[in-house]
């Protein structure tokens, strides 16, 4: 480890995972050794999870990135840079607020008749509205439907929707 560690890319999930692969190659550690070093740093990073994480193109969970970076020997501000890059990719870029121009007051002459003051519109929020991608909306609806189904199923199974009358007589037949 005589060279500087790779810096985290913050473009997309695939580039971020490729950066994690470069970080592993830079560390020169095996997956089993990464597991042991993560445990020494107080993290939980099974070797199979680390291998799966680097074999995919999806963005890993924040706690996995923290454990992996610590296991590779990255500490302090460099480790925070990796976590910040992961958060930026997961949440999208932070919109930069545009400055709202302030209206310039018009001078009023003493001998002139007071003119109607021009209406000043309230400043509009020019930041683009963040919209959810369609797959996320569908995923939320599917999750809500599954939750309602589970709750109704549990209530039905527990007998909430049945009458509480006791059965006074049961008839059973010995013959089938």
mmCIF file with all atom_site columns, C-alpha atoms in Angstrom:
data_model
loop_
_atom_site.group_PDB
_atom_site.id
_atom_site.type_symbol
_atom_site.label_atom_id
_atom_site.label_alt_id
_atom_site.label_comp_id
_atom_site.label_asym_id
_atom_site.label_entity_id
_atom_site.label_seq_id
_atom_site.pdbx_PDB_ins_code
_atom_site.Cartn_x
_atom_site.Cartn_y
_atom_site.Cartn_z
_atom_site.occupancy
_atom_site.B_iso_or_equiv
_atom_site.pdbx_formal_charge
_atom_site.auth_seq_id
_atom_site.auth_comp_id
_atom_site.auth_asym_id
_atom_site.auth_atom_id
_atom_site.pdbx_PDB_model_num
ATOM 1   C CA . UNK A 1 1   ? 0.000   0.000   0.000   1.00 0.00 ? 1   UNK A CA 1
ATOM 2   C CA . UNK A 1 2   ? 2.549   2.551   -1.067  1.00 0.00 ? 2   UNK A CA 1
ATOM 3   C CA . UNK A 1 3   ? 0.245   4.382   -3.454  1.00 0.00 ? 3   UNK A CA 1
ATOM 4   C CA . UNK A 1 4   ? -2.713  6.542   -2.505  1.00 0.00 ? 4   UNK A CA 1
ATOM 5   C CA . UNK A 1 5   ? -6.038  4.752   -2.239  1.00 0.00 ? 5   UNK A CA 1
ATOM 6   C CA . UNK A 1 6   ? -8.543  5.228   -5.045  1.00 0.00 ? 6   UNK A CA 1
ATOM 7   C CA . UNK A 1 7   ? -11.059 8.025   -4.662  1.00 0.00 ? 7   UNK A CA 1
ATOM 8   C CA . UNK A 1 8   ? -14.775 7.292   -4.669  1.00 0.00 ? 8   UNK A CA 1
ATOM 9   C CA . UNK A 1 9   ? -16.686 8.041   -7.871  1.00 0.00 ? 9   UNK A CA 1
ATOM 10  C CA . UNK A 1 10  ? -20.035 9.766   -7.401  1.00 0.00 ? 10  UNK A CA 1
ATOM 11  C CA . UNK A 1 11  ? -21.544 9.322   -10.844 1.00 0.00 ? 11  UNK A CA 1
ATOM 12  C CA . UNK A 1 12  ? -23.667 6.173   -10.600 1.00 0.00 ? 12  UNK A CA 1
ATOM 13  C CA . UNK A 1 13  ? -23.967 2.858   -8.768  1.00 0.00 ? 13  UNK A CA 1
ATOM 14  C CA . UNK A 1 14  ? -21.963 0.830   -11.307 1.00 0.00 ? 14  UNK A CA 1
ATOM 15  C CA . UNK A 1 15  ? -19.028 3.262   -11.143 1.00 0.00 ? 15  UNK A CA 1
ATOM 16  C CA . UNK A 1 16  ? -19.197 3.256   -7.340  1.00 0.00 ? 16  UNK A CA 1
ATOM 17  C CA . UNK A 1 17  ? -19.017 -0.556  -7.158  1.00 0.00 ? 17  UNK A CA 1
ATOM 18  C CA . UNK A 1 18  ? -16.142 -0.500  -9.662  1.00 0.00 ? 18  UNK A CA 1
ATOM 19  C CA . UNK A 1 19  ? -14.399 1.950   -7.305  1.00 0.00 ? 19  UNK A CA 1
ATOM 20  C CA . UNK A 1 20  ? -14.949 -0.477  -4.420  1.00 0.00 ? 20  UNK A CA 1
ATOM 21  C CA . UNK A 1 21  ? -13.353 -3.229  -6.536  1.00 0.00 ? 21  UNK A CA 1
ATOM 22  C CA . UNK A 1 22  ? -10.339 -0.949  -7.140  1.00 0.00 ? 22  UNK A CA 1
ATOM 23  C CA . UNK A 1 23  ? -10.190 -0.303  -3.390  1.00 0.00 ? 23  UNK A CA 1
ATOM 24  C CA . UNK A 1 24  ? -10.084 -4.047  -2.705  1.00 0.00 ? 24  UNK A CA 1
ATOM 25  C CA . UNK A 1 25  ? -7.338  -4.516  -5.283  1.00 0.00 ? 25  UNK A CA 1
ATOM 26  C CA . UNK A 1 26  ? -5.436  -1.600  -3.728  1.00 0.00 ? 26  UNK A CA 1
ATOM 27  C CA . UNK A 1 27  ? -5.670  -3.181  -0.264  1.00 0.00 ? 27  UNK A CA 1
ATOM 28  C CA . UNK A 1 28  ? -4.366  -6.527  -1.552  1.00 0.00 ? 28  UNK A CA 1
ATOM 29  C CA . UNK A 1 29  ? -6.564  -8.412  0.938   1.00 0.00 ? 29  UNK A CA 1
ATOM 30  C CA . UNK A 1 30  ? -8.600  -11.544 0.383   1.00 0.00 ? 30  UNK A CA 1
ATOM 31  C CA . UNK A 1 31  ? -12.301 -11.674 1.230   1.00 0.00 ? 31  UNK A CA 1
ATOM 32  C CA . UNK A 1 32  ? -11.573 -13.724 4.376   1.00 0.00 ? 32  UNK A CA 1
ATOM 33  C CA . UNK A 1 33  ? -8.944  -11.234 5.500   1.00 0.00 ? 33  UNK A CA 1
ATOM 34  C CA . UNK A 1 34  ? -11.382 -8.369  4.844   1.00 0.00 ? 34  UNK A CA 1
ATOM 35  C CA . UNK A 1 35  ? -13.903 -10.124 7.091   1.00 0.00 ? 35  UNK A CA 1
ATOM 36  C CA . UNK A 1 36  ? -11.353 -10.395 9.914   1.00 0.00 ? 36  UNK A CA 1
ATOM 37  C CA . UNK A 1 37  ? -10.188 -6.778  9.562   1.00 0.00 ? 37  UNK A CA 1
ATOM 38  C CA . UNK A 1 38  ? -13.788 -5.527  9.552   1.00 0.00 ? 38  UNK A CA 1
ATOM 39  C CA . UNK A 1 39  ? -14.432 -7.445  12.783  1.00 0.00 ? 39  UNK A CA 1
ATOM 40  C CA . UNK A 1 40  ? -11.283 -5.911  14.294  1.00 0.00 ? 40  UNK A CA 1
ATOM 41  C CA . UNK A 1 41  ? -12.657 -2.455  13.382  1.00 0.00 ? 41  UNK A CA 1
ATOM 42  C CA . UNK A 1 42  ? -16.007 -3.253  15.036  1.00 0.00 ? 42  UNK A CA 1
ATOM 43  C CA . UNK A 1 43  ? -18.006 -3.991  11.876  1.00 0.00 ? 43  UNK A CA 1
ATOM 44  C CA . UNK A 1 44  ? -19.726 -7.082  10.537  1.00 0.00 ? 44  UNK A CA 1
ATOM 45  C CA . UNK A 1 45  ? -18.763 -7.961  6.958   1.00 0.00 ? 45  UNK A CA 1
ATOM 46  C CA . UNK A 1 46  ? -19.061 -11.647 6.043   1.00 0.00 ? 46  UNK A CA 1
ATOM 47  C CA . UNK A 1 47  ? -16.736 -12.615 3.202   1.00 0.00 ? 47  UNK A CA 1
ATOM 48  C CA . UNK A 1 48  ? -19.643 -13.908 1.104   1.00 0.00 ? 48  UNK A CA 1
ATOM 49  C CA . UNK A 1 49  ? -21.462 -10.588 1.473   1.00 0.00 ? 49  UNK A CA 1
ATOM 50  C CA . UNK A 1 50  ? -18.368 -8.673  0.392   1.00 0.00 ? 50  UNK A CA 1
ATOM 51  C CA . UNK A 1 51  ? -17.976 -10.924 -2.649  1.00 0.00 ? 51  UNK A CA 1
ATOM 52  C CA . UNK A 1 52  ? -21.653 -10.524 -3.577  1.00 0.00 ? 52  UNK A CA 1
ATOM 53  C CA . UNK A 1 53  ? -21.460 -6.770  -3.093  1.00 0.00 ? 53  UNK A CA 1
ATOM 54  C CA . UNK A 1 54  ? -18.533 -6.452  -5.511  1.00 0.00 ? 54  UNK A CA 1
ATOM 55  C CA . UNK A 1 55  ? -20.098 -8.849  -8.013  1.00 0.00 ? 55  UNK A CA 1
ATOM 56  C CA . UNK A 1 56  ? -23.194 -6.733  -8.573  1.00 0.00 ? 56  UNK A CA 1
ATOM 57  C CA . UNK A 1 57  ? -23.829 -3.353  -10.125 1.00 0.00 ? 57  UNK A CA 1
ATOM 58  C CA . UNK A 1 58  ? -26.282 -2.220  -7.431  1.00 0.00 ? 58  UNK A CA 1
ATOM 59  C CA . UNK A 1 59  ? -25.435 0.327   -4.781  1.00 0.00 ? 59  UNK A CA 1
ATOM 60  C CA . UNK A 1 60  ? -24.579 -1.463  -1.505  1.00 0.00 ? 60  UNK A CA 1
ATOM 61  C CA . UNK A 1 61  ? -26.077 -0.493  1.845   1.00 0.00 ? 61  UNK A CA 1
ATOM 62  C CA . UNK A 1 62  ? -24.324 2.241   3.797   1.00 0.00 ? 62  UNK A CA 1
ATOM 63  C CA . UNK A 1 63  ? -23.242 -0.030  6.666   1.00 0.00 ? 63  UNK A CA 1
ATOM 64  C CA . UNK A 1 64  ? -21.639 -2.462  4.193   1.00 0.00 ? 64  UNK A CA 1
ATOM 65  C CA . UNK A 1 65  ? -19.678 0.357   2.576   1.00 0.00 ? 65  UNK A CA 1
ATOM 66  C CA . UNK A 1 66  ? -18.529 1.578   5.998   1.00 0.00 ? 66  UNK A CA 1
ATOM 67  C CA . UNK A 1 67  ? -17.406 -1.926  6.997   1.00 0.00 ? 67  UNK A CA 1
ATOM 68  C CA . UNK A 1 68  ? -15.693 -2.565  3.654   1.00 0.00 ? 68  UNK A CA 1
ATOM 69  C CA . UNK A 1 69  ? -13.844 0.760   3.647   1.00 0.00 ? 69  UNK A CA 1
ATOM 70  C CA . UNK A 1 70  ? -12.697 0.239   7.245   1.00 0.00 ? 70  UNK A CA 1
ATOM 71  C CA . UNK A 1 71  ? -11.538 -3.287  6.429   1.00 0.00 ? 71  UNK A CA 1
ATOM 72  C CA . UNK A 1 72  ? -9.485  -1.950  3.516   1.00 0.00 ? 72  UNK A CA 1
ATOM 73  C CA . UNK A 1 73  ? -7.682  0.393   5.918   1.00 0.00 ? 73  UNK A CA 1
ATOM 74  C CA . UNK A 1 74  ? -9.354  3.672   5.014   1.00 0.00 ? 74  UNK A CA 1
ATOM 75  C CA . UNK A 1 75  ? -10.038 5.931   7.994   1.00 0.00 ? 75  UNK A CA 1
ATOM 76  C CA . UNK A 1 76  ? -11.131 9.481   8.777   1.00 0.00 ? 76  UNK A CA 1
ATOM 77  C CA . UNK A 1 77  ? -11.952 11.934  6.017   1.00 0.00 ? 77  UNK A CA 1
ATOM 78  C CA . UNK A 1 78  ? -11.235 9.416   3.255   1.00 0.00 ? 78  UNK A CA 1
ATOM 79  C CA . UNK A 1 79  ? -13.784 6.991   4.739   1.00 0.00 ? 79  UNK A CA 1
ATOM 80  C CA . UNK A 1 80  ? -16.313 9.822   5.030   1.00 0.00 ? 80  UNK A CA 1
ATOM 81  C CA . UNK A 1 81  ? -15.719 10.658  1.360   1.00 0.00 ? 81  UNK A CA 1
ATOM 82  C CA . UNK A 1 82  ? -16.739 7.105   0.409   1.00 0.00 ? 82  UNK A CA 1
ATOM 83  C CA . UNK A 1 83  ? -19.889 7.297   2.524   1.00 0.00 ? 83  UNK A CA 1
ATOM 84  C CA . UNK A 1 84  ? -20.749 10.762  1.198   1.00 0.00 ? 84  UNK A CA 1
ATOM 85  C CA . UNK A 1 85  ? -20.333 9.582   -2.396  1.00 0.00 ? 85  UNK A CA 1
ATOM 86  C CA . UNK A 1 86  ? -22.635 6.632   -1.694  1.00 0.00 ? 86  UNK A CA 1
ATOM 87  C CA . UNK A 1 87  ? -25.254 8.947   -0.171  1.00 0.00 ? 87  UNK A CA 1
ATOM 88  C CA . UNK A 1 88  ? -25.030 11.345  -3.128  1.00 0.00 ? 88  UNK A CA 1
ATOM 89  C CA . UNK A 1 89  ? -25.639 8.505   -5.563  1.00 0.00 ? 89  UNK A CA 1
ATOM 90  C CA . UNK A 1 90  ? -28.492 7.075   -3.498  1.00 0.00 ? 90  UNK A CA 1
ATOM 91  C CA . UNK A 1 91  ? -30.278 10.400  -2.950  1.00 0.00 ? 91  UNK A CA 1
ATOM 92  C CA . UNK A 1 92  ? -29.424 12.136  -6.191  1.00 0.00 ? 92  UNK A CA 1
ATOM 93  C CA . UNK A 1 93  ? -27.724 15.482  -6.527  1.00 0.00 ? 93  UNK A CA 1
ATOM 94  C CA . UNK A 1 94  ? -28.671 18.209  -4.108  1.00 0.00 ? 94  UNK A CA 1
ATOM 95  C CA . UNK A 1 95  ? -30.523 20.943  -5.992  1.00 0.00 ? 95  UNK A CA 1
ATOM 96  C CA . UNK A 1 96  ? -28.729 24.266  -5.847  1.00 0.00 ? 96  UNK A CA 1
ATOM 97  C CA . UNK A 1 97  ? -31.151 27.055  -4.981  1.00 0.00 ? 97  UNK A CA 1
ATOM 98  C CA . UNK A 1 98  ? -31.142 29.870  -7.484  1.00 0.00 ? 98  UNK A CA 1
ATOM 99  C CA . UNK A 1 99  ? -30.960 33.363  -6.016  1.00 0.00 ? 99  UNK A CA 1
ATOM 100 C CA . UNK A 1 100 ? -34.177 35.351  -6.300  1.00 0.00 ? 100 UNK A CA 1
ATOM 101 C CA . UNK A 1 101 ? -33.587 38.861  -7.615  1.00 0.00 ? 101 UNK A CA 1
ATOM 102 C CA . UNK A 1 102 ? -34.715 41.585  -5.264  1.00 0.00 ? 102 UNK A CA 1
ATOM 103 C CA . UNK A 1 103 ? -36.914 44.281  -6.786  1.00 0.00 ? 103 UNK A CA 1
ATOM 104 C CA . UNK A 1 104 ? -35.392 47.730  -7.096  1.00 0.00 ? 104 UNK A CA 1
ATOM 105 C CA . UNK A 1 105 ? -37.577 50.411  -5.466  1.00 0.00 ? 105 UNK A CA 1
ATOM 106 C CA . UNK A 1 106 ? -38.698 53.181  -7.780  1.00 0.00 ? 106 UNK A CA 1
ATOM 107 C CA . UNK A 1 107 ? -38.076 56.738  -6.576  1.00 0.00 ? 107 UNK A CA 1
ATOM 108 C CA . UNK A 1 108 ? -41.157 58.845  -5.900  1.00 0.00 ? 108 UNK A CA 1
ATOM 109 C CA . UNK A 1 109 ? -41.000 62.515  -6.883  1.00 0.00 ? 109 UNK A CA 1
ATOM 110 C CA . UNK A 1 110 ? -42.421 65.017  -4.403  1.00 0.00 ? 110 UNK A CA 1
ATOM 111 C CA . UNK A 1 111 ? -44.361 67.106  -6.929  1.00 0.00 ? 111 UNK A CA 1
ATOM 112 C CA . UNK A 1 112 ? -45.718 64.170  -8.893  1.00 0.00 ? 112 UNK A CA 1
ATOM 113 C CA . UNK A 1 113 ? -49.037 62.594  -8.123  1.00 0.00 ? 113 UNK A CA 1
ATOM 114 C CA . UNK A 1 114 ? -48.711 59.227  -6.437  1.00 0.00 ? 114 UNK A CA 1
ATOM 115 C CA . UNK A 1 115 ? -48.880 56.566  -9.090  1.00 0.00 ? 115 UNK A CA 1
ATOM 116 C CA . UNK A 1 116 ? -50.143 53.101  -8.506  1.00 0.00 ? 116 UNK A CA 1
ATOM 117 C CA . UNK A 1 117 ? -47.356 50.940  -7.223  1.00 0.00 ? 117 UNK A CA 1
ATOM 118 C CA . UNK A 1 118 ? -46.503 48.077  -9.554  1.00 0.00 ? 118 UNK A CA 1
ATOM 119 C CA . UNK A 1 119 ? -47.472 44.711  -8.200  1.00 0.00 ? 119 UNK A CA 1
ATOM 120 C CA . UNK A 1 120 ? -44.459 42.690  -7.142  1.00 0.00 ? 120 UNK A CA 1
ATOM 121 C CA . UNK A 1 121 ? -44.968 38.985  -7.518  1.00 0.00 ? 121 UNK A CA 1
ATOM 122 C CA . UNK A 1 122 ? -43.933 36.748  -4.690  1.00 0.00 ? 122 UNK A CA 1
ATOM 123 C CA . UNK A 1 123 ? -40.702 34.921  -5.443  1.00 0.00 ? 123 UNK A CA 1
ATOM 124 C CA . UNK A 1 124 ? -41.323 31.533  -6.962  1.00 0.00 ? 124 UNK A CA 1
ATOM 125 C CA . UNK A 1 125 ? -39.478 28.442  -5.913  1.00 0.00 ? 125 UNK A CA 1
ATOM 126 C CA . UNK A 1 126 ? -37.488 27.756  -9.030  1.00 0.00 ? 126 UNK A CA 1
ATOM 127 C CA . UNK A 1 127 ? -35.961 24.532  -7.791  1.00 0.00 ? 127 UNK A CA 1
ATOM 128 C CA . UNK A 1 128 ? -37.227 21.578  -9.812  1.00 0.00 ? 128 UNK A CA 1
ATOM 129 C CA . UNK A 1 129 ? -39.654 19.376  -7.948  1.00 0.00 ? 129 UNK A CA 1
ATOM 130 C CA . UNK A 1 130 ? -38.283 15.940  -7.138  1.00 0.00 ? 130 UNK A CA 1
ATOM 131 C CA . UNK A 1 131 ? -40.529 13.281  -8.528  1.00 0.00 ? 131 UNK A CA 1
ATOM 132 C CA . UNK A 1 132 ? -40.413 9.624   -7.751  1.00 0.00 ? 132 UNK A CA 1
ATOM 133 C CA . UNK A 1 133 ? -39.520 7.255   -10.535 1.00 0.00 ? 133 UNK A CA 1
ATOM 134 C CA . UNK A 1 134 ? -42.495 5.146   -11.674 1.00 0.00 ? 134 UNK A CA 1
ATOM 135 C CA . UNK A 1 135 ? -41.004 1.896   -10.373 1.00 0.00 ? 135 UNK A CA 1
ATOM 136 C CA . UNK A 1 136 ? -40.705 3.356   -6.882  1.00 0.00 ? 136 UNK A CA 1
ATOM 137 C CA . UNK A 1 137 ? -44.360 4.418   -6.845  1.00 0.00 ? 137 UNK A CA 1
ATOM 138 C CA . UNK A 1 138 ? -45.403 0.956   -7.982  1.00 0.00 ? 138 UNK A CA 1
ATOM 139 C CA . UNK A 1 139 ? -43.182 -0.627  -5.344  1.00 0.00 ? 139 UNK A CA 1
ATOM 140 C CA . UNK A 1 140 ? -44.791 1.524   -2.657  1.00 0.00 ? 140 UNK A CA 1
ATOM 141 C CA . UNK A 1 141 ? -48.273 0.544   -3.820  1.00 0.00 ? 141 UNK A CA 1
ATOM 142 C CA . UNK A 1 142 ? -47.378 -3.152  -3.905  1.00 0.00 ? 142 UNK A CA 1
ATOM 143 C CA . UNK A 1 143 ? -45.939 -2.907  -0.385  1.00 0.00 ? 143 UNK A CA 1
ATOM 144 C CA . UNK A 1 144 ? -49.056 -1.146  0.895   1.00 0.00 ? 144 UNK A CA 1
ATOM 145 C CA . UNK A 1 145 ? -51.310 -3.757  -0.719  1.00 0.00 ? 145 UNK A CA 1
ATOM 146 C CA . UNK A 1 146 ? -49.256 -6.573  0.828   1.00 0.00 ? 146 UNK A CA 1
ATOM 147 C CA . UNK A 1 147 ? -49.466 -4.923  4.257   1.00 0.00 ? 147 UNK A CA 1
ATOM 148 C CA . UNK A 1 148 ? -53.252 -4.469  4.042   1.00 0.00 ? 148 UNK A CA 1
ATOM 149 C CA . UNK A 1 149 ? -53.674 -8.068  2.869   1.00 0.00 ? 149 UNK A CA 1
ATOM 150 C CA . UNK A 1 150 ? -51.558 -9.377  5.748   1.00 0.00 ? 150 UNK A CA 1
ATOM 151 C CA . UNK A 1 151 ? -53.456 -7.301  8.313   1.00 0.00 ? 151 UNK A CA 1
ATOM 152 C CA . UNK A 1 152 ? -56.859 -8.372  7.002   1.00 0.00 ? 152 UNK A CA 1
ATOM 153 C CA . UNK A 1 153 ? -55.739 -11.993 6.815   1.00 0.00 ? 153 UNK A CA 1
ATOM 154 C CA . UNK A 1 154 ? -54.508 -11.904 10.394  1.00 0.00 ? 154 UNK A CA 1
ATOM 155 C CA . UNK A 1 155 ? -57.697 -10.263 11.602  1.00 0.00 ? 155 UNK A CA 1
ATOM 156 C CA . UNK A 1 156 ? -59.819 -12.847 9.796   1.00 0.00 ? 156 UNK A CA 1
ATOM 157 C CA . UNK A 1 157 ? -57.774 -15.740 11.171  1.00 0.00 ? 157 UNK A CA 1
ATOM 158 C CA . UNK A 1 158 ? -58.060 -14.422 14.723  1.00 0.00 ? 158 UNK A CA 1
ATOM 159 C CA . UNK A 1 159 ? -61.832 -14.248 14.443  1.00 0.00 ? 159 UNK A CA 1
ATOM 160 C CA . UNK A 1 160 ? -62.283 -10.503 14.636  1.00 0.00 ? 160 UNK A CA 1
ATOM 161 C CA . UNK A 1 161 ? -64.914 -10.527 11.875  1.00 0.00 ? 161 UNK A CA 1
ATOM 162 C CA . UNK A 1 162 ? -66.993 -13.411 13.281  1.00 0.00 ? 162 UNK A CA 1
ATOM 163 C CA . UNK A 1 163 ? -69.901 -13.352 15.690  1.00 0.00 ? 163 UNK A CA 1
ATOM 164 C CA . UNK A 1 164 ? -69.059 -14.088 19.292  1.00 0.00 ? 164 UNK A CA 1
ATOM 165 C CA . UNK A 1 165 ? -71.946 -16.443 19.871  1.00 0.00 ? 165 UNK A CA 1
ATOM 166 C CA . UNK A 1 166 ? -71.075 -19.680 21.560  1.00 0.00 ? 166 UNK A CA 1
ATOM 167 C CA . UNK A 1 167 ? -72.042 -22.947 19.973  1.00 0.00 ? 167 UNK A CA 1
ATOM 168 C CA . UNK A 1 168 ? -74.489 -24.686 22.294  1.00 0.00 ? 168 UNK A CA 1
ATOM 169 C CA . UNK A 1 169 ? -74.945 -27.898 20.419  1.00 0.00 ? 169 UNK A CA 1
ATOM 170 C CA . UNK A 1 170 ? -72.669 -29.865 18.218  1.00 0.00 ? 170 UNK A CA 1
ATOM 171 C CA . UNK A 1 171 ? -73.789 -32.872 16.268  1.00 0.00 ? 171 UNK A CA 1
ATOM 172 C CA . UNK A 1 172 ? -71.238 -35.369 15.213  1.00 0.00 ? 172 UNK A CA 1
ATOM 173 C CA . UNK A 1 173 ? -71.800 -38.590 13.453  1.00 0.00 ? 173 UNK A CA 1
ATOM 174 C CA . UNK A 1 174 ? -70.041 -41.784 14.287  1.00 0.00 ? 174 UNK A CA 1
ATOM 175 C CA . UNK A 1 175 ? -70.711 -43.122 10.831  1.00 0.00 ? 175 UNK A CA 1
ATOM 176 C CA . UNK A 1 176 ? -69.197 -41.546 7.805   1.00 0.00 ? 176 UNK A CA 1
#
